[in-house]
Amino acid sequence: MLRRQSLSRRWAAAVAAALGLLGLLGAQLALAAPALWYYWRSTIDNARVCAQTSPGSGWVQDSGPFDGPGCQPRPRVFILPSR
């Protein structure tokens, strides 16, 4: 009887630990943001491609990050003071 209680306590602790790790993973996923876009330049023929990740070996990052697909810059929003 004592051994069964010990096993059930260990099992309950393992389940609680697994649920805790699952909760931490869920929190990380909730805070995740989409990947940024970059221009990539070929080292062979200087062709440029817009992509979130490197197209492969032989490509180097050629620009800073862009927010949206197509490597379009973030639109500027001007806030005019009201009178």
Coordinates of N, CA and C in Angstrom, one line a residue:
M1 N 0.8 -1.2 0.0 CA 0.0 0.0 0.0 C 0.9 1.3 0.0
L2 N 1.9 1.2 0.8 CA 2.8 2.4 0.8 C 3.5 2.6 -0.5
R3 N 3.9 1.6 -1.2 CA 4.5 1.7 -2.5 C 3.6 2.3 -3.5
R4 N 2.3 2.0 -3.5 CA 1.4 2.5 -4.4 C 1.2 4.0 -4.2
Q5 N 1.2 4.5 -3.0 CA 1.0 5.9 -2.7 C 2.3 6.6 -3.2
S6 N 3.4 6.1 -3.0 CA 4.6 6.7 -3.4 C 4.7 6.9 -4.9
L7 N 4.2 5.8 -5.7 CA 4.2 5.9 -7.1 C 3.2 6.9 -7.6
S8 N 2.0 6.9 -6.9 CA 1.0 7.9 -7.4 C 1.4 9.3 -7.1
R9 N 2.2 9.6 -6.0 CA 2.7 10.9 -5.8 C 3.8 11.3 -6.8
R10 N 4.6 10.4 -7.2 CA 5.6 10.6 -8.2 C 4.9 10.9 -9.5
W11 N 3.9 10.1 -9.8 CA 3.2 10.4 -11.1 C 2.5 11.7 -11.1
A12 N 1.9 12.1 -10.0 CA 1.2 13.4 -9.9 C 2.2 14.5 -10.0
A13 N 3.4 14.4 -9.5 CA 4.5 15.4 -9.6 C 5.0 15.5 -11.0
A14 N 5.1 14.4 -11.7 CA 5.5 14.4 -13.1 C 4.5 15.0 -14.0
V15 N 3.2 14.8 -13.7 CA 2.1 15.4 -14.5 C 2.1 16.9 -14.2
A16 N 2.3 17.3 -13.0 CA 2.3 18.7 -12.7 C 3.5 19.4 -13.3
A17 N 4.6 18.8 -13.4 CA 5.8 19.4 -14.0 C 5.6 19.5 -15.5
A18 N 5.0 18.5 -16.1 CA 4.7 18.5 -17.6 C 3.7 19.6 -17.9
L19 N 2.7 19.8 -17.1 CA 1.7 20.8 -17.3 C 2.3 22.2 -17.1
G20 N 3.3 22.3 -16.2 CA 4.0 23.6 -16.0 C 4.8 24.0 -17.2
L21 N 5.5 23.0 -17.7 CA 6.3 23.2 -18.9 C 5.5 23.6 -20.1
L22 N 4.4 22.9 -20.3 CA 3.4 23.2 -21.3 C 2.9 24.6 -21.2
G23 N 2.6 25.0 -20.0 CA 2.1 26.4 -19.8 C 3.2 27.4 -20.2
L24 N 4.4 27.2 -19.9 CA 5.5 28.1 -20.2 C 5.7 28.1 -21.8
L25 N 5.6 27.0 -22.4 CA 5.7 27.0 -23.9 C 4.5 27.7 -24.5
G26 N 3.3 27.6 -23.9 CA 2.2 28.3 -24.4 C 2.4 29.8 -24.3
A27 N 3.0 30.3 -23.2 CA 3.2 31.7 -23.0 C 4.2 32.2 -24.0
Q28 N 5.2 31.4 -24.3 CA 6.2 31.8 -25.3 C 5.6 32.0 -26.7
L29 N 4.7 31.0 -27.0 CA 4.0 31.1 -28.3 C 3.1 32.3 -28.4
A30 N 2.5 32.6 -27.3 CA 1.6 33.8 -27.4 C 2.3 35.1 -27.6
L31 N 3.6 35.2 -27.2 CA 4.4 36.4 -27.4 C 5.2 36.4 -28.7
A32 N 5.1 35.3 -29.5 CA 5.9 35.2 -30.7 C 5.4 36.2 -31.7
A33 N 6.3 36.7 -32.5 CA 6.0 37.7 -33.6 C 6.4 37.1 -34.9
P34 N 5.8 37.5 -36.0 CA 6.3 37.0 -37.3 C 7.7 37.4 -37.7
A35 N 8.3 36.6 -38.5 CA 9.7 36.9 -38.8 C 9.8 38.1 -39.8
L36 N 10.9 38.8 -39.7 CA 11.1 40.0 -40.5 C 11.5 39.5 -41.9
W37 N 11.4 40.4 -42.9 CA 11.8 40.1 -44.3 C 13.1 40.9 -44.6
Y38 N 13.9 40.3 -45.4 CA 15.2 40.8 -45.8 C 15.5 40.6 -47.3
Y39 N 16.3 41.5 -47.9 CA 16.8 41.3 -49.2 C 18.0 40.4 -49.1
W40 N 18.1 39.4 -49.9 CA 19.3 38.5 -49.9 C 19.9 38.6 -51.3
R41 N 21.3 38.7 -51.3 CA 22.0 38.9 -52.6 C 22.8 37.7 -52.8
S42 N 22.8 37.2 -54.1 CA 23.6 36.0 -54.5 C 25.0 36.4 -54.6
T43 N 25.9 35.6 -54.1 CA 27.3 35.8 -54.2 C 27.8 35.4 -55.6
I44 N 27.0 34.8 -56.4 CA 27.4 34.3 -57.7 C 27.1 35.3 -58.8
D45 N 25.8 35.8 -58.9 CA 25.5 36.7 -59.9 C 24.8 38.0 -59.4
N46 N 24.9 38.3 -58.1 CA 24.4 39.5 -57.5 C 22.9 39.7 -57.7
A47 N 22.1 38.6 -57.9 CA 20.7 38.6 -58.0 C 20.2 38.9 -56.6
R48 N 19.0 39.6 -56.5 CA 18.4 39.9 -55.2 C 17.1 39.2 -55.0
V49 N 16.8 38.7 -53.8 CA 15.6 38.0 -53.5 C 15.1 38.6 -52.2
C50 N 13.8 38.7 -52.1 CA 13.2 39.2 -50.8 C 12.6 37.9 -50.1
A51 N 13.1 37.6 -48.9 CA 12.7 36.4 -48.2 C 12.9 36.6 -46.7
Q52 N 12.2 35.8 -45.9 CA 12.3 35.9 -44.4 C 13.6 35.1 -44.0
T53 N 14.0 34.1 -44.7 CA 15.2 33.3 -44.3 C 16.1 33.2 -45.5
S54 N 17.3 32.8 -45.3 CA 18.3 32.7 -46.4 C 17.8 31.6 -47.4
P55 N 17.9 32.0 -48.7 CA 17.5 31.0 -49.7 C 18.5 29.8 -49.8
G56 N 19.6 29.9 -49.2 CA 20.5 28.8 -49.1 C 22.0 29.3 -49.1
S57 N 22.9 28.3 -49.3 CA 24.3 28.8 -49.3 C 24.6 29.6 -50.5
G58 N 25.5 30.5 -50.4 CA 25.8 31.4 -51.6 C 24.9 32.7 -51.6
W59 N 24.1 32.9 -50.5 CA 23.3 34.1 -50.4 C 23.8 34.8 -49.1
V60 N 23.9 36.2 -49.2 CA 24.2 37.0 -48.1 C 23.1 38.0 -47.9
Q61 N 22.9 38.4 -46.6 CA 21.9 39.4 -46.3 C 22.3 40.8 -46.9
D62 N 21.4 41.5 -47.6 CA 21.8 42.7 -48.3 C 21.1 43.9 -47.8
S63 N 20.2 43.8 -46.8 CA 19.5 45.0 -46.4 C 19.0 44.8 -44.9
G64 N 18.5 45.9 -44.4 CA 18.0 45.8 -43.0 C 16.6 45.1 -43.1
P65 N 16.0 44.9 -41.9 CA 14.7 44.2 -41.9 C 13.5 45.1 -42.4
F66 N 12.6 44.4 -43.0 CA 11.3 45.0 -43.4 C 10.2 44.3 -42.7
D67 N 9.1 45.0 -42.4 CA 8.0 44.4 -41.7 C 7.1 43.5 -42.5
G68 N 6.9 43.8 -43.7 CA 5.9 43.0 -44.5 C 6.5 42.3 -45.7
P69 N 5.7 41.5 -46.3 CA 6.1 40.7 -47.5 C 6.4 41.7 -48.6
G70 N 7.3 41.3 -49.5 CA 7.6 42.1 -50.6 C 8.7 43.1 -50.3
C71 N 9.2 43.1 -49.0 CA 10.3 44.0 -48.6 C 9.8 45.4 -48.7
Q72 N 8.6 45.7 -48.4 CA 8.1 47.1 -48.4 C 8.4 47.7 -47.1
P73 N 8.8 49.0 -47.1 CA 9.1 49.7 -45.8 C 7.8 49.9 -45.1
R74 N 7.9 50.1 -43.8 CA 6.7 50.3 -42.9 C 6.1 51.7 -43.3
P75 N 4.8 51.8 -43.5 CA 4.2 53.0 -43.9 C 4.3 54.0 -42.8
R76 N 4.6 55.3 -43.1 CA 4.8 56.3 -42.1 C 3.4 56.9 -41.8
V77 N 3.1 57.1 -40.6 CA 1.9 57.6 -40.1 C 2.2 59.0 -39.5
F78 N 1.6 60.0 -40.0 CA 1.8 61.4 -39.5 C 0.6 61.7 -38.6
I79 N 0.8 62.2 -37.4 CA -0.2 62.6 -36.5 C -0.2 64.1 -36.4
L80 N -1.3 64.7 -36.9 CA -1.3 66.1 -36.8 C -2.1 66.5 -35.6
P81 N -1.5 67.6 -34.9 CA -2.2 68.0 -33.7 C -3.6 68.7 -34.0
S82 N -4.5 68.4 -33.2 CA -5.8 69.0 -33.5 C -5.9 70.4 -32.8
R83 N -6.7 71.3 -33.4 CA -6.8 72.6 -32.8 C -8.0 72.8 -32.0

